[in-house]
Short mmCIF file of N, CA and C in Angstrom, two decimals:
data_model
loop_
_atom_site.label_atom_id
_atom_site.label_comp_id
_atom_site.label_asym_id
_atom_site.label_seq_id
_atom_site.Cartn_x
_atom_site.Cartn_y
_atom_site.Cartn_z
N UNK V 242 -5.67 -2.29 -12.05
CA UNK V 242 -5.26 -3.65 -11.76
C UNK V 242 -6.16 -4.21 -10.65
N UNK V 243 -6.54 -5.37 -10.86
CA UNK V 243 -7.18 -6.27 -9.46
C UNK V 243 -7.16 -7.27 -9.50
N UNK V 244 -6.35 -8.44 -9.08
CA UNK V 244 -5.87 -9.47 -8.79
C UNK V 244 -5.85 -10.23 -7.76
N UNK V 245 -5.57 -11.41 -7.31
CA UNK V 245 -6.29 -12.03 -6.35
C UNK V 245 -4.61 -13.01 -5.97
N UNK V 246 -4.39 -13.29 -4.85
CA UNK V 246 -3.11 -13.65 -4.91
C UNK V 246 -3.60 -14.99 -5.21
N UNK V 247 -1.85 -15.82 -5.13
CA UNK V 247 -2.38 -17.54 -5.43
C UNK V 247 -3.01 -18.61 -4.57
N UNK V 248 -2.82 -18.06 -2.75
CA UNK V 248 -3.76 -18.71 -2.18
C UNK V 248 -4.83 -18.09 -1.73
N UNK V 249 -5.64 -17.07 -2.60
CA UNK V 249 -6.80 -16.84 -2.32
C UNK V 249 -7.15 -16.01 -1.24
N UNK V 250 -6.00 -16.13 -0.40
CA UNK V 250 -6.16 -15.03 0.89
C UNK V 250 -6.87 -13.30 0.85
N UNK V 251 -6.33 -12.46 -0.75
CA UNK V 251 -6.85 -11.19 -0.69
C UNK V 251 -6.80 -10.97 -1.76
N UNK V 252 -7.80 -9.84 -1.91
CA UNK V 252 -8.12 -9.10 -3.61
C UNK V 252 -7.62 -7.73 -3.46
N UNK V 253 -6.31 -7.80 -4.68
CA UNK V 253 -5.72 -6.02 -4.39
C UNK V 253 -6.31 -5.82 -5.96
N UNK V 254 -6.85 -4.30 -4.89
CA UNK V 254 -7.69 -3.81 -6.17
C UNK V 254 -7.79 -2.25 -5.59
N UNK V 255 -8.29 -1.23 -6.35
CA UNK V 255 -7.91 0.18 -6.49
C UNK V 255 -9.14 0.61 -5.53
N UNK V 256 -9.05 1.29 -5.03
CA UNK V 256 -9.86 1.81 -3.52
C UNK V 256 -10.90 2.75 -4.40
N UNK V 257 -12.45 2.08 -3.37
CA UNK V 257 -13.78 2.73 -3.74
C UNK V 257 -13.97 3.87 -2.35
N UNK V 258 -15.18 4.42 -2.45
CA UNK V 258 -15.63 5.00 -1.40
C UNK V 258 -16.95 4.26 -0.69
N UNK V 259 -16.56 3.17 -1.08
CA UNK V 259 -17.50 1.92 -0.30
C UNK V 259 -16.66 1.32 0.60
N UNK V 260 -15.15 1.67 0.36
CA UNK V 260 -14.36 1.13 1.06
C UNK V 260 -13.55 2.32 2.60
N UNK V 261 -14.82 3.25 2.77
CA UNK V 261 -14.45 4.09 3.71
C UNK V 261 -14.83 3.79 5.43
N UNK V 262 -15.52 3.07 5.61
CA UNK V 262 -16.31 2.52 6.80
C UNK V 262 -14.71 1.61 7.04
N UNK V 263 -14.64 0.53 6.31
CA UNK V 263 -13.50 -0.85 6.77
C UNK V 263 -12.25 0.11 6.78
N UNK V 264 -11.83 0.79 6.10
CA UNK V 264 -10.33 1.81 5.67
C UNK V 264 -9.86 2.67 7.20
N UNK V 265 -11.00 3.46 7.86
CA UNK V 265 -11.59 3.87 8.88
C UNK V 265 -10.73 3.23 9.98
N UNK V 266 -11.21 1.78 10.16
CA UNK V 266 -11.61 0.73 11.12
C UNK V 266 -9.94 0.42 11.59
N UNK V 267 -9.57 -0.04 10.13
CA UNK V 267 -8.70 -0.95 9.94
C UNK V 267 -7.29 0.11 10.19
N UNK V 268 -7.22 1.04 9.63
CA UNK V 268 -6.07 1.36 9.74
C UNK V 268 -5.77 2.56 11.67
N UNK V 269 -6.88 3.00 12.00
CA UNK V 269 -6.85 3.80 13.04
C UNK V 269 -6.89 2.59 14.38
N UNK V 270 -5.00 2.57 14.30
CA UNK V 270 -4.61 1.95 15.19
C UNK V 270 -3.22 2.45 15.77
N UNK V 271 -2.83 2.93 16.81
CA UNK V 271 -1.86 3.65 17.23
C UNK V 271 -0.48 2.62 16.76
N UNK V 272 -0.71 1.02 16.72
CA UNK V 272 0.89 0.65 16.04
C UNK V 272 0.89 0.42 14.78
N UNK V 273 -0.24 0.89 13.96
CA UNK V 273 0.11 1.40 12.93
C UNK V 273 0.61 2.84 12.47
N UNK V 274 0.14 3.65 13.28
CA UNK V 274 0.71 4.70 13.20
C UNK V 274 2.15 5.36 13.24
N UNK V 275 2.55 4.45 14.41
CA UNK V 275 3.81 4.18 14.70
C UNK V 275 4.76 3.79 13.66
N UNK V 276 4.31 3.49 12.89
CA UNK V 276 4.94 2.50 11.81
C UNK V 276 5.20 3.64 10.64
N UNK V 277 4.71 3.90 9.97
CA UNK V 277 4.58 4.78 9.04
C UNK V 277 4.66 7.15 8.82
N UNK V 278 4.91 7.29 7.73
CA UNK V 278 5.19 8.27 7.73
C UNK V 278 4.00 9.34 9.07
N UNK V 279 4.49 10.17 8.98
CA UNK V 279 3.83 11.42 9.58
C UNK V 279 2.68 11.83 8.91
N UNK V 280 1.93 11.85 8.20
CA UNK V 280 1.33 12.66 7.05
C UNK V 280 -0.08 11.99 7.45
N UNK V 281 0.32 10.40 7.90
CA UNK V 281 -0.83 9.56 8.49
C UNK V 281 -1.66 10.01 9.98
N UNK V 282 -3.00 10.73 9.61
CA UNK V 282 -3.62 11.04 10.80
C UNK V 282 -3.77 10.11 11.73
N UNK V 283 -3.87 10.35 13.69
CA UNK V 283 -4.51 9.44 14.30
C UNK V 283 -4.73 10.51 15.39
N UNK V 284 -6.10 10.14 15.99
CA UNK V 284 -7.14 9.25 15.25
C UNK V 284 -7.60 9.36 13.98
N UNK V 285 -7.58 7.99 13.13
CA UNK V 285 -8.19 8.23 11.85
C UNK V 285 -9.58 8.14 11.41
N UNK V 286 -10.51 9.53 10.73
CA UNK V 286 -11.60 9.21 11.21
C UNK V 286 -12.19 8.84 9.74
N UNK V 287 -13.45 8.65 9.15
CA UNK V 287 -14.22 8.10 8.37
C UNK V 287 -14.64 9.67 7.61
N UNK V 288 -14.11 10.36 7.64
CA UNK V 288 -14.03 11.71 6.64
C UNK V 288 -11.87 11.64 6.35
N UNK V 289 -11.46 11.80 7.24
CA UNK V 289 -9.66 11.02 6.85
C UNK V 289 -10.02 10.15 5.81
N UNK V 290 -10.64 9.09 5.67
CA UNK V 290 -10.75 7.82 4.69
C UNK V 290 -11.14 8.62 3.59
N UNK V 291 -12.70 9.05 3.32
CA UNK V 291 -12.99 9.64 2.32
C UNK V 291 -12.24 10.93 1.67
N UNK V 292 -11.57 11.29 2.34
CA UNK V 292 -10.77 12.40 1.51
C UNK V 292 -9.66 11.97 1.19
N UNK V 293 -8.96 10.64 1.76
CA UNK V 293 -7.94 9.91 1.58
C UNK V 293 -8.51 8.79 -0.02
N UNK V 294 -9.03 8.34 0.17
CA UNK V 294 -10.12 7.32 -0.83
C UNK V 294 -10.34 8.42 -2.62
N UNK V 295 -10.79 9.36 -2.17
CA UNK V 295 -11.16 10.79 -3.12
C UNK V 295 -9.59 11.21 -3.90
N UNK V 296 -8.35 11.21 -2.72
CA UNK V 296 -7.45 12.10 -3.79
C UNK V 296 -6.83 10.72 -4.64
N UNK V 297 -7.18 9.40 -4.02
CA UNK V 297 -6.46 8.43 -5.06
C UNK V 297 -6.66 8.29 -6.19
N UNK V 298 -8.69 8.68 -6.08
CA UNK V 298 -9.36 8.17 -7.30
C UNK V 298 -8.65 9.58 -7.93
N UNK V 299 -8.48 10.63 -8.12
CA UNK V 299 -8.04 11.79 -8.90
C UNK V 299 -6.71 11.91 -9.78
N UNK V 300 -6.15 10.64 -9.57
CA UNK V 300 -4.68 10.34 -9.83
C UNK V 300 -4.72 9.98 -11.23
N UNK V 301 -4.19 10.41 -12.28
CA UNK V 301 -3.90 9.92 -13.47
C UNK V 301 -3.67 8.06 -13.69
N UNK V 302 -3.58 7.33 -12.95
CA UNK V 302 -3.65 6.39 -12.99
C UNK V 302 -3.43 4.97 -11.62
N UNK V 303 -3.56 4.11 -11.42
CA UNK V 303 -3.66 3.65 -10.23
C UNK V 303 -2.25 3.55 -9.28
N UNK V 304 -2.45 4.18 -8.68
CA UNK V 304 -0.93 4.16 -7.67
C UNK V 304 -1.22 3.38 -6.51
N UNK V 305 -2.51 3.67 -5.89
CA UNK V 305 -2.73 2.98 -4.58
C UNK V 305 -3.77 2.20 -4.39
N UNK V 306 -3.79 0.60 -3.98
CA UNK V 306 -4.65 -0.15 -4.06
C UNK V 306 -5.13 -0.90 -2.16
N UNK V 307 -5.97 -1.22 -2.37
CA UNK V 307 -6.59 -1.54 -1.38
C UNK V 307 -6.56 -3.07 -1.67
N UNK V 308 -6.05 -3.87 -0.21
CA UNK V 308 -6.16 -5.03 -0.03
C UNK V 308 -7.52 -5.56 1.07
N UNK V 309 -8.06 -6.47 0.24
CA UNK V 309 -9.37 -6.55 0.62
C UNK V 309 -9.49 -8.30 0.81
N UNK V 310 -9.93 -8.26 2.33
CA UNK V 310 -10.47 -9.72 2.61
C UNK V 310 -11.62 -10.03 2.91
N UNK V 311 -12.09 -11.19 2.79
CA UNK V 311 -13.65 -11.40 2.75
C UNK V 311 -14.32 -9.93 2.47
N UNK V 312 -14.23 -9.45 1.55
CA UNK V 312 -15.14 -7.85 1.11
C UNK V 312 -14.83 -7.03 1.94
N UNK V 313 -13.67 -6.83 2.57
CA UNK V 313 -13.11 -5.81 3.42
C UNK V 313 -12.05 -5.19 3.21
N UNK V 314 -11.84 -4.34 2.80
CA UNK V 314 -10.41 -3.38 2.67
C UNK V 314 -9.46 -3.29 4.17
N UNK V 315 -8.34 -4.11 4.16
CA UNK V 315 -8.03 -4.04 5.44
C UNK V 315 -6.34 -3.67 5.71
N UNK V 316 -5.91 -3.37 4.49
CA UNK V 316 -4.62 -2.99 4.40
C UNK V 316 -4.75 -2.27 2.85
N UNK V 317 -3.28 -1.63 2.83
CA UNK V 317 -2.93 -0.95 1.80
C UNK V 317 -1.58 -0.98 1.25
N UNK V 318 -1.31 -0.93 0.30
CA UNK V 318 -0.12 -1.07 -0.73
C UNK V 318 -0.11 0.21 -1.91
N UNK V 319 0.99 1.24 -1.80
CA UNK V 319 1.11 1.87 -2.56
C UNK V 319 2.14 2.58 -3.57
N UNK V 320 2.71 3.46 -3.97
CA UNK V 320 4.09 3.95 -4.59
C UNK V 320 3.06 5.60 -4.91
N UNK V 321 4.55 6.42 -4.97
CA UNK V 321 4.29 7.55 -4.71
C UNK V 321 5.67 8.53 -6.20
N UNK V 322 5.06 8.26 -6.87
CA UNK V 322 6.18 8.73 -8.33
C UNK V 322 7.07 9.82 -7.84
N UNK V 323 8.49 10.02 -7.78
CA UNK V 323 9.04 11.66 -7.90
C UNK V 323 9.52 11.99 -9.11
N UNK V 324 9.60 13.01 -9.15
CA UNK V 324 10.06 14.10 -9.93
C UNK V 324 11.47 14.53 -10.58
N UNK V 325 11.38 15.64 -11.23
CA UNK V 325 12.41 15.99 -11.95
C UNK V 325 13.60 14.86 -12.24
N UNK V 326 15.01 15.24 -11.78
CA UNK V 326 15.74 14.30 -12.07
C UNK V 326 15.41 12.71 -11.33
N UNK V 327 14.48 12.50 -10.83
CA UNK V 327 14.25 11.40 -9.79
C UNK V 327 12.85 10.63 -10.69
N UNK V 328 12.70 10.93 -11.26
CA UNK V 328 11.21 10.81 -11.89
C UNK V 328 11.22 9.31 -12.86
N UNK V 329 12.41 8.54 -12.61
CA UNK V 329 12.11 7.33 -12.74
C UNK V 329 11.91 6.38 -11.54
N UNK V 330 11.85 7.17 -10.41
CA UNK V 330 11.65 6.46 -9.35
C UNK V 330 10.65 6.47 -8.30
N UNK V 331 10.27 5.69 -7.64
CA UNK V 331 9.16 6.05 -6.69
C UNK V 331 8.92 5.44 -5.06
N UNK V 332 8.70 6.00 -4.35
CA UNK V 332 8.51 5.12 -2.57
C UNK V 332 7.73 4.49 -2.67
N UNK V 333 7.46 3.38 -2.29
CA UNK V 333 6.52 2.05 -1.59
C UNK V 333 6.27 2.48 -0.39
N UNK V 334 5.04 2.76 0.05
CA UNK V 334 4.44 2.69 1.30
C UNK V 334 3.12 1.30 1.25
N UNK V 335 2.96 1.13 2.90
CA UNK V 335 2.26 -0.30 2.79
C UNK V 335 1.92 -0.38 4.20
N UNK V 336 0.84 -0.61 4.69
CA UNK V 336 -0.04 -0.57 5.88
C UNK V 336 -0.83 -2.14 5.70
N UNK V 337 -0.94 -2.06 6.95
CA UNK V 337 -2.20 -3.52 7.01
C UNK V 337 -2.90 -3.70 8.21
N UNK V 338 -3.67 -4.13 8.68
CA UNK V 338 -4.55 -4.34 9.71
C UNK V 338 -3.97 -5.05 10.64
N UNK V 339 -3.76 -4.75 12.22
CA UNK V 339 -3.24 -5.54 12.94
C UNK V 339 -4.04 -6.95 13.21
N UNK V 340 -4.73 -7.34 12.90
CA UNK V 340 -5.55 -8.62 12.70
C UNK V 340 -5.35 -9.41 11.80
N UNK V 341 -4.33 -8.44 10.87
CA UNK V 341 -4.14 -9.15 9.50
C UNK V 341 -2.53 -9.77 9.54
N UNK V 342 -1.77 -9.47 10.41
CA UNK V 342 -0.04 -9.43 10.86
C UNK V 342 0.34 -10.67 10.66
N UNK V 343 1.40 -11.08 10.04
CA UNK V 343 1.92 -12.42 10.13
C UNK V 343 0.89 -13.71 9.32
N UNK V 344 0.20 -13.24 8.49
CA UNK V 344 0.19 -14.05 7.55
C UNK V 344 0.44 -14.51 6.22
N UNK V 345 1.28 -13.56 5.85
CA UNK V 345 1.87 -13.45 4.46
C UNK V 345 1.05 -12.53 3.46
N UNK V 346 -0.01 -11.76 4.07
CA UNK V 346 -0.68 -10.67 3.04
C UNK V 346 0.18 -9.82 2.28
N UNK V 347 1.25 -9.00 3.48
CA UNK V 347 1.52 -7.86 2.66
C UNK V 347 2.82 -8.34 1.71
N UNK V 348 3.62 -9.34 2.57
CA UNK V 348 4.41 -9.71 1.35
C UNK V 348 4.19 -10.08 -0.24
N UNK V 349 3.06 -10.70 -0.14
CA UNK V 349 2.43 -10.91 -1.33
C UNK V 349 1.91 -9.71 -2.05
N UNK V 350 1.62 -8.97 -1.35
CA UNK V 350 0.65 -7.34 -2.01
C UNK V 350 1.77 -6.70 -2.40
N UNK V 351 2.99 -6.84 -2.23
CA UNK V 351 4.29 -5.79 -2.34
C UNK V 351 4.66 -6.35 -3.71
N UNK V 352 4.79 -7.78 -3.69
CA UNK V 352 5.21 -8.13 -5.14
C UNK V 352 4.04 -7.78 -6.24
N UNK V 353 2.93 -8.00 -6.05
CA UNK V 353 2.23 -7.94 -6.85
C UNK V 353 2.26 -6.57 -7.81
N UNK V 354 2.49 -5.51 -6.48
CA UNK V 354 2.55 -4.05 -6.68
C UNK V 354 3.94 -3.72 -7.76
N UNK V 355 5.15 -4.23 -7.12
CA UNK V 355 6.36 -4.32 -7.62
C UNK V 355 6.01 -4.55 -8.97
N UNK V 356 5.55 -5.69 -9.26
CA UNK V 356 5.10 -5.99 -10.69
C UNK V 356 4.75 -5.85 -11.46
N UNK V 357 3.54 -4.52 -10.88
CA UNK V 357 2.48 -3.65 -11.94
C UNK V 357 3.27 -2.33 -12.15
N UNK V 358 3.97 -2.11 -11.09
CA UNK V 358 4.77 -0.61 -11.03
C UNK V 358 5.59 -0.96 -12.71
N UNK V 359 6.38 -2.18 -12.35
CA UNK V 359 7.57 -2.43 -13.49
C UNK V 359 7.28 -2.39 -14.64
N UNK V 360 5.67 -3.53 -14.98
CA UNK V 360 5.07 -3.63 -16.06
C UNK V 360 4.50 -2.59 -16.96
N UNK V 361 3.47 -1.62 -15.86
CA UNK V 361 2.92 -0.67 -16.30
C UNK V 361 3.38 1.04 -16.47
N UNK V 362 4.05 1.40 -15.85
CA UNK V 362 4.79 2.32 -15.62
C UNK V 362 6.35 2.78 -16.58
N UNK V 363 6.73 3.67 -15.51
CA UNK V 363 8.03 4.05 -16.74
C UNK V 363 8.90 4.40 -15.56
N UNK V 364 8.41 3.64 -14.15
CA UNK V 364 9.64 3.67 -12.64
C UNK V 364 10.61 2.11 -13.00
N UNK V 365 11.70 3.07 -13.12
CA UNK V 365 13.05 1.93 -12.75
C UNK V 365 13.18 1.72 -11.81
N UNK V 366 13.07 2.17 -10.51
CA UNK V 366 13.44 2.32 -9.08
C UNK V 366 12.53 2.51 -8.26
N UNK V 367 12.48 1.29 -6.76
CA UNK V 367 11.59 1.31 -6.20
C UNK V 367 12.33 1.35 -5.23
N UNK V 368 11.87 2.36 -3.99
CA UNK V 368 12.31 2.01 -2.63
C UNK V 368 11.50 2.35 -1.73
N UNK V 369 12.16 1.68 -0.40
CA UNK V 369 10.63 2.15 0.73
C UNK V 369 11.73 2.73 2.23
N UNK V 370 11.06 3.47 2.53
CA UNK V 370 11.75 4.00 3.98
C UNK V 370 11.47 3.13 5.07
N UNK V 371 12.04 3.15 5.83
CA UNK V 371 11.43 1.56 7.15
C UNK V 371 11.29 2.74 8.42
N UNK V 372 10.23 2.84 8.52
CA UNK V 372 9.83 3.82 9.98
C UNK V 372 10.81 2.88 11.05
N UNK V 373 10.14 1.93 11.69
CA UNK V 373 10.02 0.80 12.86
C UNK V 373 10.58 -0.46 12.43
N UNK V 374 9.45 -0.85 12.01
CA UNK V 374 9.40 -2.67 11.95
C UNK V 374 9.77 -2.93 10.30
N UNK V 375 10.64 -3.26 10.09
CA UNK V 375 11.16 -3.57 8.44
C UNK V 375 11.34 -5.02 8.16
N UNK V 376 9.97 -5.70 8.87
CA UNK V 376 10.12 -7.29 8.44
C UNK V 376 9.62 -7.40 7.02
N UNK V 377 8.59 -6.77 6.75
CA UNK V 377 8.08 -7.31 5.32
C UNK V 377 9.20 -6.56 4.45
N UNK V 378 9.55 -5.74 4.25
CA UNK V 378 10.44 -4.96 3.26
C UNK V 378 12.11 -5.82 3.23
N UNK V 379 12.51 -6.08 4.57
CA UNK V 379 13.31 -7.10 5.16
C UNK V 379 13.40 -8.67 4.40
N UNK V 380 12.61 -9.30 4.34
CA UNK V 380 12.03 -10.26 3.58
C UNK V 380 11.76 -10.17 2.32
N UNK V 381 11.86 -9.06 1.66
CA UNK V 381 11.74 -8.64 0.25
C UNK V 381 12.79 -7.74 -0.53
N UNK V 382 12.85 -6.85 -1.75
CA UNK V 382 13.34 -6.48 -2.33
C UNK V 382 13.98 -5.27 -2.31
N UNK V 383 14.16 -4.54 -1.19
CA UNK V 383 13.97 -3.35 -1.71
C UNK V 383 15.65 -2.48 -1.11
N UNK V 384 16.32 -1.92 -1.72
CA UNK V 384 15.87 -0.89 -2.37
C UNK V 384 15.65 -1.81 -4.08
N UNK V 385 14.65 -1.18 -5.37
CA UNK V 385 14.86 -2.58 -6.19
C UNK V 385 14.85 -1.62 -7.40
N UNK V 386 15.52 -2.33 -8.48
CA UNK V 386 15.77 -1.35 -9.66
C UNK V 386 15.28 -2.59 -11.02
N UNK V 387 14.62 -1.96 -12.06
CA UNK V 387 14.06 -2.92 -12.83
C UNK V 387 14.89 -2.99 -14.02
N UNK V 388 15.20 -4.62 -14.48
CA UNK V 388 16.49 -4.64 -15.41
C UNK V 388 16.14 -3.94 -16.69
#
């Protein structure tokens, strides 16, 4: 999937390894860290990106996309499928650049995601854990189940 929202603001599209320098930059920031699961290194370094960038591309199909402004990957939007009896369902995780805060990016990147999950997939159930700050998830759908 790669799509462009309706005011033009960002292109979510499936993460290159051209996109390891900005990925790097953007996300190795201690209140982002704060924000999100454990699993997220900091400091995050530009080998973190590429081995992060590497296991997405290995994925049977696109789970995690990169939100990209003016040719920059500067946030992220993703879902994470489970298993066995759970295996119609999946977590939303979602990062963004503190430069990028409060302009309506990630809300927009969440639906978009929501959309492709529902369309393309075989997840009834979407939910996201709220580390900290649960404004965008707050403002949106979730926990969300598809009719």
């Amino acid at each position: 999937m790669e799509a462009r929202d309706e005011k033009e603001q960002f292109l979510l599209r499936a993460w290159t390894f051209d996109d390891i320098t900005s990925l790097a930059k953007n996300i190795n920031n201690i209140h982002i860290w704060n924000n999100v699961r454990d699993g997220l290194p900091y400091p995050y370094t530009e080998q973190d990106a590429g081995e992060y960038i590497g296991m997405t591309l290995n994925k049977a199909y696109v789970q995690d996309f990169a939100i990209v402004v003016d040719g920059e990957a500067v946030g992220g939007v993703g879902f994470i499928p489970l298993n066995d009896v759970e295996r119609y369902s999946a977590e939303l995780g979602y990062w963004i650049g503190e430069d990028y805060w409060n302009r309506g990016i990630m809300g927009e990147a969440i639906r978009q995601v929501v959309d492709y999950v529902f369309r393309e997939t075989d997840i009834i159930r979407l939910f996201a854990s709220v580390v900290k700050n649960g404004k965008v998830i707050d403002m949106h759908y979730f926990d969300i189940v598809k009719d």
